[in-house]
Short mmCIF file of C-alpha atoms and ligand atoms in Angstrom, two decimals:
data_model
loop_
_atom_site.label_atom_id
_atom_site.label_comp_id
_atom_site.label_asym_id
_atom_site.label_seq_id
_atom_site.Cartn_x
_atom_site.Cartn_y
_atom_site.Cartn_z
CA MET K 54 312.21 219.31 175.45
CA LYS K 55 308.59 218.49 176.26
CA ASN K 56 308.49 221.34 178.79
CA LYS K 57 309.94 223.77 176.28
CA LEU K 58 307.33 222.81 173.69
CA ARG K 59 304.57 223.25 176.25
CA LYS K 60 305.88 226.71 177.12
CA VAL K 61 305.98 227.74 173.45
CA TYR K 62 302.44 226.42 172.94
CA TYR K 63 301.23 228.35 176.02
CA GLN K 64 302.80 231.55 174.67
CA PHE K 65 301.08 230.93 171.33
CA LEU K 66 297.67 230.49 173.00
CA LYS K 67 298.23 233.64 175.05
CA LEU K 68 299.13 235.67 171.96
CA LYS K 69 296.16 234.28 170.03
CA SER K 70 293.79 235.17 172.88
CA ARG K 71 295.17 238.70 173.11
CA VAL K 72 294.90 239.28 169.34
CA LEU K 73 291.34 237.94 169.22
CA TYR K 74 289.90 239.18 172.53
CA GLY K 75 292.26 241.80 173.95
CA ARG K 76 294.00 241.74 177.31
CA PRO K 77 292.63 239.61 180.14
CA ILE K 78 290.46 241.17 182.82
CA LEU K 79 290.49 239.68 186.29
CA VAL K 80 287.10 240.23 187.88
CA LEU K 81 287.78 239.62 191.56
CA MET K 82 285.19 238.36 194.01
CA TYR K 83 285.15 239.28 197.70
CA HIS K 84 282.59 238.77 200.46
CA ARG K 85 283.63 239.86 203.97
CA ILE K 86 286.56 242.15 204.78
CA ASN K 87 287.03 241.54 208.45
CA ASP K 88 289.68 240.69 211.03
CA ASP K 89 287.23 238.17 212.41
CA VAL K 90 288.27 235.71 209.70
CA GLY K 91 286.19 232.89 211.19
CA GLN K 92 286.79 229.20 210.82
CA LYS K 93 288.59 227.57 207.95
CA LEU K 94 285.45 225.84 206.67
CA GLN K 95 284.93 228.50 204.05
CA ASP K 96 287.17 230.98 202.38
CA LEU K 97 284.90 234.03 202.29
CA THR K 98 286.75 236.49 204.52
CA VAL K 99 289.85 238.58 203.84
CA GLY K 100 291.54 240.30 206.79
CA VAL K 101 291.68 244.10 206.72
CA SER K 102 295.46 244.49 206.38
CA ASN K 103 295.65 241.73 203.75
CA PHE K 104 292.91 243.53 201.82
CA GLU K 105 294.95 246.73 201.77
CA ASN K 106 298.05 244.79 200.72
CA GLN K 107 295.99 243.34 197.84
CA LEU K 108 294.67 246.77 196.74
CA ILE K 109 298.19 248.20 196.64
CA TYR K 110 299.30 245.26 194.50
CA TYR K 111 296.41 245.72 192.03
CA LYS K 112 297.14 249.44 191.70
CA ASP K 113 300.78 248.83 191.01
CA LYS K 114 300.42 245.91 188.65
CA PHE K 115 297.08 246.21 186.82
CA GLN K 116 294.71 248.66 185.18
CA ILE K 117 291.78 249.13 187.57
CA LEU K 118 288.43 249.12 185.77
CA LYS K 119 284.78 249.56 186.65
CA LEU K 120 282.36 246.77 185.89
CA ASP K 121 280.21 248.90 183.61
CA GLU K 122 282.86 250.80 181.67
CA ASP K 123 284.47 249.84 178.36
CA TRP K 124 287.00 247.04 178.58
CA ILE K 125 288.77 247.78 175.32
CA SER K 126 292.21 249.24 174.45
CA LEU K 127 293.75 248.26 177.78
CA LYS K 128 297.39 249.04 178.45
CA LYS K 129 297.73 246.39 181.15
CA THR K 130 295.77 243.42 182.42
CA GLY K 131 292.53 244.77 183.88
CA VAL K 132 291.17 244.28 187.39
CA VAL K 133 287.57 244.76 188.53
CA ILE K 134 286.66 244.58 192.23
CA THR K 135 283.34 243.06 193.31
CA PHE K 136 281.79 242.12 196.65
CA ASP K 137 278.92 239.68 197.10
CA ASP K 138 276.10 239.44 199.66
CA GLY K 139 276.11 242.93 201.22
CA TYR K 140 277.97 242.50 204.51
CA ALA K 141 278.15 245.58 206.78
CA ASP K 142 281.94 245.36 206.84
CA ASN K 143 281.96 246.40 203.19
CA ILE K 144 281.20 249.97 204.34
CA LEU K 145 282.94 249.74 207.73
CA ASN K 146 286.22 248.08 206.68
CA ALA K 147 286.51 247.94 202.87
CA LEU K 148 285.25 251.40 201.89
CA PRO K 149 287.87 253.42 203.83
CA LEU K 150 290.62 251.48 202.02
CA LEU K 151 288.94 251.76 198.60
CA GLU K 152 288.75 255.54 199.25
CA LYS K 153 292.37 255.74 200.40
CA HIS K 154 293.58 254.05 197.20
CA GLU K 155 290.83 255.48 194.96
CA ILE K 156 289.64 252.11 193.73
CA PRO K 157 286.06 251.61 192.47
CA ALA K 158 284.00 248.52 193.33
CA THR K 159 280.58 246.97 192.81
CA ILE K 160 278.72 245.54 195.81
CA PHE K 161 276.14 242.86 194.95
CA VAL K 162 273.48 242.90 197.61
CA THR K 163 271.20 240.07 198.74
CA THR K 164 268.18 242.01 199.98
CA LEU K 165 266.91 239.33 202.41
CA ASN K 166 269.04 240.39 205.40
CA ILE K 167 269.31 244.11 204.70
CA ASN K 168 268.47 246.06 207.87
CA LYS K 169 268.19 242.83 209.89
CA GLU K 170 270.41 241.22 212.50
CA ASN K 171 270.16 237.78 210.87
CA GLU K 172 273.25 236.00 209.67
CA PHE K 173 273.40 234.20 206.35
CA TRP K 174 272.80 230.46 206.74
CA TRP K 175 276.32 229.51 205.63
CA ASP K 176 277.88 231.61 208.40
CA ARG K 177 275.50 230.17 210.99
CA LEU K 178 276.32 226.67 209.78
CA VAL K 179 280.07 227.22 210.13
CA PHE K 180 279.48 228.51 213.67
CA ASP K 181 277.16 225.64 214.67
CA TYR K 182 279.22 222.90 213.06
CA SER K 183 282.46 224.22 214.58
CA SER K 184 280.80 224.50 217.99
CA CYS K 185 279.40 220.99 218.18
CA ASN K 186 281.33 217.94 219.40
CA GLU K 187 283.34 215.60 217.18
CA ILE K 188 280.38 213.25 217.50
CA PHE K 189 277.13 215.05 216.79
CA TYR K 190 273.48 214.56 215.86
CA LEU K 191 271.59 215.59 212.76
CA PRO K 192 267.96 216.77 213.06
CA ASN K 193 265.43 213.93 213.14
CA LYS K 194 268.12 211.29 213.19
CA LYS K 195 268.89 209.26 216.23
CA ASP K 196 272.27 208.02 214.97
CA LYS K 197 275.46 209.71 216.02
CA ASN K 198 277.66 211.18 213.29
CA LEU K 199 281.39 211.71 213.25
CA LYS K 200 282.62 215.03 211.81
CA SER K 201 284.16 214.70 208.35
CA ASP K 202 284.55 216.76 205.18
CA SER K 203 282.05 214.58 203.37
CA ILE K 204 279.30 214.89 205.98
CA TYR K 205 279.80 218.67 206.10
CA LYS K 206 279.49 218.80 202.32
CA GLU K 207 276.32 216.72 202.53
CA ILE K 208 274.79 219.16 205.03
CA VAL K 209 275.68 222.16 202.82
CA GLU K 210 274.10 220.51 199.77
CA LYS K 211 270.95 219.67 201.69
CA LEU K 212 270.54 223.18 203.11
CA ASN K 213 271.27 224.76 199.75
CA ASN K 214 268.03 223.29 198.43
CA PHE K 215 265.89 224.23 201.45
CA SER K 216 263.63 227.28 201.61
CA ASN K 217 264.40 229.83 204.33
CA ASP K 218 261.66 228.41 206.57
CA GLU K 219 262.97 224.88 206.16
CA LYS K 220 266.49 226.10 206.93
CA GLU K 221 265.34 227.88 210.10
CA LYS K 222 263.57 224.74 211.28
CA TRP K 223 266.67 222.64 210.53
CA PHE K 224 268.96 225.01 212.44
CA LEU K 225 266.71 225.21 215.51
CA GLU K 226 266.55 221.41 215.66
CA PHE K 227 270.30 221.01 215.01
CA GLU K 228 271.11 223.49 217.77
CA LYS K 229 268.66 221.78 220.12
CA VAL K 230 269.91 218.20 219.66
CA ASN K 231 273.54 219.31 219.92
CA HIS K 232 272.97 221.69 222.87
CA LEU K 233 274.19 224.79 221.01
CA MET K 234 273.36 228.42 221.68
CA PHE K 235 273.36 230.60 218.60
CA PHE K 236 272.94 234.37 218.58
CA PRO K 237 273.55 236.43 215.43
CA ARG K 238 277.00 238.03 215.63
CA LYS K 239 277.45 241.67 214.67
CA GLU K 240 280.59 240.83 212.64
CA TYR K 241 278.40 238.85 210.26
CA ARG K 242 275.51 241.25 209.84
CA SER K 243 274.34 242.70 206.53
CA LEU K 244 274.19 246.42 205.70
CA THR K 245 271.43 248.54 207.18
CA ASN K 246 269.11 250.54 204.91
CA LEU K 247 271.05 253.70 205.70
CA GLU K 248 274.46 252.13 205.09
CA LEU K 249 273.26 250.75 201.77
CA GLN K 250 271.87 254.14 200.76
CA LEU K 251 275.15 255.84 201.70
CA LEU K 252 277.12 253.32 199.64
CA SER K 253 274.84 253.77 196.65
CA LYS K 254 275.57 257.52 196.63
CA HIS K 255 279.34 257.05 196.91
CA PRO K 256 281.24 257.95 193.70
CA LEU K 257 283.45 254.84 193.92
CA ILE K 258 280.65 252.36 194.60
CA SER K 259 278.01 250.74 192.42
CA ILE K 260 275.29 248.53 193.86
CA GLY K 261 274.51 245.32 191.96
CA ILE K 262 271.78 242.67 192.08
CA HIS K 263 272.30 239.41 194.02
CA THR K 264 268.61 238.31 194.30
CA HIS K 265 266.42 238.40 197.40
CA ASN K 266 266.77 234.98 199.06
CA HIS K 267 270.15 233.87 197.68
CA TYR K 268 268.66 230.60 196.37
CA PRO K 269 270.67 228.80 193.65
CA LEU K 270 268.87 230.03 190.51
CA GLY K 271 269.81 226.90 188.55
CA SER K 272 267.38 224.85 190.67
CA LEU K 273 264.43 227.27 190.29
CA THR K 274 261.76 227.59 187.60
CA TYR K 275 261.57 230.56 185.26
CA GLU K 276 258.82 232.15 187.36
CA GLN K 277 260.62 231.59 190.68
CA GLN K 278 263.85 233.06 189.33
CA LYS K 279 262.06 236.08 187.98
CA GLN K 280 260.42 236.66 191.37
CA GLU K 281 263.81 236.43 193.08
CA LEU K 282 265.13 239.22 190.88
CA LEU K 283 262.02 241.40 190.92
CA ARG K 284 261.71 241.16 194.71
CA SER K 285 265.26 242.38 195.24
CA LEU K 286 264.83 245.13 192.63
CA LYS K 287 261.64 246.24 194.39
CA LYS K 288 263.43 246.48 197.74
CA LEU K 289 266.28 248.51 196.19
CA ASN K 290 263.73 250.70 194.49
CA GLU K 291 261.96 251.35 197.80
CA LEU K 292 265.29 252.58 199.17
CA GLU K 293 265.64 254.80 196.08
CA ILE K 294 268.70 252.88 194.95
CA ASN K 295 269.26 252.56 191.25
CA PRO K 296 271.41 249.42 190.84
CA THR K 297 273.85 248.68 188.06
CA LYS K 298 272.33 246.26 185.54
CA TYR K 299 274.51 243.32 186.48
CA LEU K 300 273.38 240.23 188.37
CA SER K 301 275.81 238.27 190.49
CA LEU K 302 274.57 234.66 190.54
CA PRO K 303 274.09 233.27 194.08
CA HIS K 304 276.40 230.24 194.48
CA GLY K 305 277.32 230.86 190.80
CA SER K 306 274.22 228.81 189.89
CA TYR K 307 272.14 229.31 186.73
CA ASN K 308 270.23 227.54 183.98
CA ILE K 309 268.98 228.49 180.52
CA GLU K 310 265.99 230.39 181.99
CA THR K 311 268.36 232.65 183.95
CA PHE K 312 269.68 234.09 180.71
CA ASN K 313 266.18 234.40 179.24
CA ILE K 314 265.25 236.55 182.25
CA ILE K 315 268.45 238.60 181.95
CA LYS K 316 267.45 239.34 178.37
CA GLU K 317 263.84 240.06 179.30
CA LEU K 318 264.78 242.46 182.11
CA ASN K 319 267.36 244.06 179.84
CA LEU K 320 270.23 243.38 182.23
CA SER K 321 273.83 243.86 181.10
CA GLY K 322 275.01 240.44 182.22
CA ALA K 323 275.60 237.83 184.91
CA LEU K 324 278.66 237.30 187.05
CA LEU K 325 279.72 233.71 187.62
CA ALA K 326 281.82 232.21 190.40
CA ASN K 327 284.04 229.95 188.31
CA ASN K 328 287.63 231.08 188.98
CA TYR K 329 288.46 232.02 185.40
CA TYR K 330 289.73 235.21 183.77
CA SER K 331 287.51 237.37 181.55
CA SER K 332 288.06 239.53 178.48
CA ASN K 333 285.98 241.96 176.50
CA ARG K 334 284.20 239.04 174.80
CA ASN K 335 282.61 238.17 178.15
CA LYS K 336 280.90 241.57 178.12
CA VAL K 337 279.44 240.74 174.76
CA SER K 338 278.29 237.25 175.79
CA LYS K 339 276.88 238.66 179.09
CA LYS K 340 278.67 235.94 181.10
CA ILE K 341 281.45 237.35 183.23
CA ASN K 342 283.94 235.02 184.91
CA ARG K 343 285.11 235.77 188.41
CA ILE K 344 288.03 234.80 190.60
CA LEU K 345 287.62 234.30 194.37
CA ILE K 346 290.35 236.09 196.31
CA PRO K 347 291.41 234.27 199.48
CA ASN K 348 292.98 235.77 202.60
CA ILE K 349 296.51 235.95 201.12
CA LYS K 350 299.11 238.63 200.41
CA ASP K 351 302.50 239.49 198.88
CA LYS K 352 304.21 236.68 196.98
CA ILE K 353 301.39 234.20 197.46
CA LEU K 354 298.89 236.69 196.03
CA ALA K 355 301.18 237.45 193.06
CA GLN K 356 301.59 233.75 192.37
CA TYR K 357 297.84 233.13 192.69
CA LEU K 358 296.96 235.89 190.21
CA LYS K 359 299.72 235.02 187.73
CA HIS K 360 297.84 231.82 187.10
CA TYR K 361 294.85 233.85 185.74
CA ASP K 362 296.80 236.60 183.95
CA PHE K 363 296.58 234.85 180.59
ZN1 LIG O 199 276.38 235.37 197.51
#
């Protein structure tokens, strides 16, 4: 009886939401599309064949939308595809499949590593941490540490608040005390200038803003946040790329100043990383929810998305 009541109540909420705000829109968040799926420490890579399986499912089941088109009068639940960070595999592996299935996408680019061999710090950390022994050393600490989820989380939180220079120093020391050799891997590189320019001219692709350094904006001052945005816009401008007016928030982090800057720079909105569905009201409020898509397919994918198809 209780279950039946809950089901009826859920149906009521769903109906109410659809009457008030229209059909749900699932704004999907990807990072790397690569068969080098890396270690399990983070869920940021989808394999190439799973990605195609996912695209076919979206085309069959949902109404595919662009980020900056109207989200009203939908016939089905909407789906919007986005990529964060600007990995080279977005053009090498994802684009051919987006073309094959004629699916548009927005790629939010962190300008820091564009045209460089450098890896992002989170990829380097997964490599280093996975490569070191069960018992390892932290920089400037003599004590031995035993690998655990909590210590890994602690390291991530610490690095998240470091500047790039501080991070580099930390990594060099970590690699030294644990006898690791790290060389940037080509599977983790960012787009080159030319690749980014090619993408920006592609009819299916829009380029979006993802700041310059990928610092969590919520921990920065108004002035620092503004610099982060202006620096990345300047770099895109130098490459003659005219980005879409959406900002994808690095690490999903923001504070009240972030939205003051969005208003000041006349941006259309910010994309969060909160695993929640959106609707047309999110366009109006300029806060767009996003759902991280893991490396899954078929029934597991259908089940995963059903949860958000409110
Ligand atoms: Zn990012």
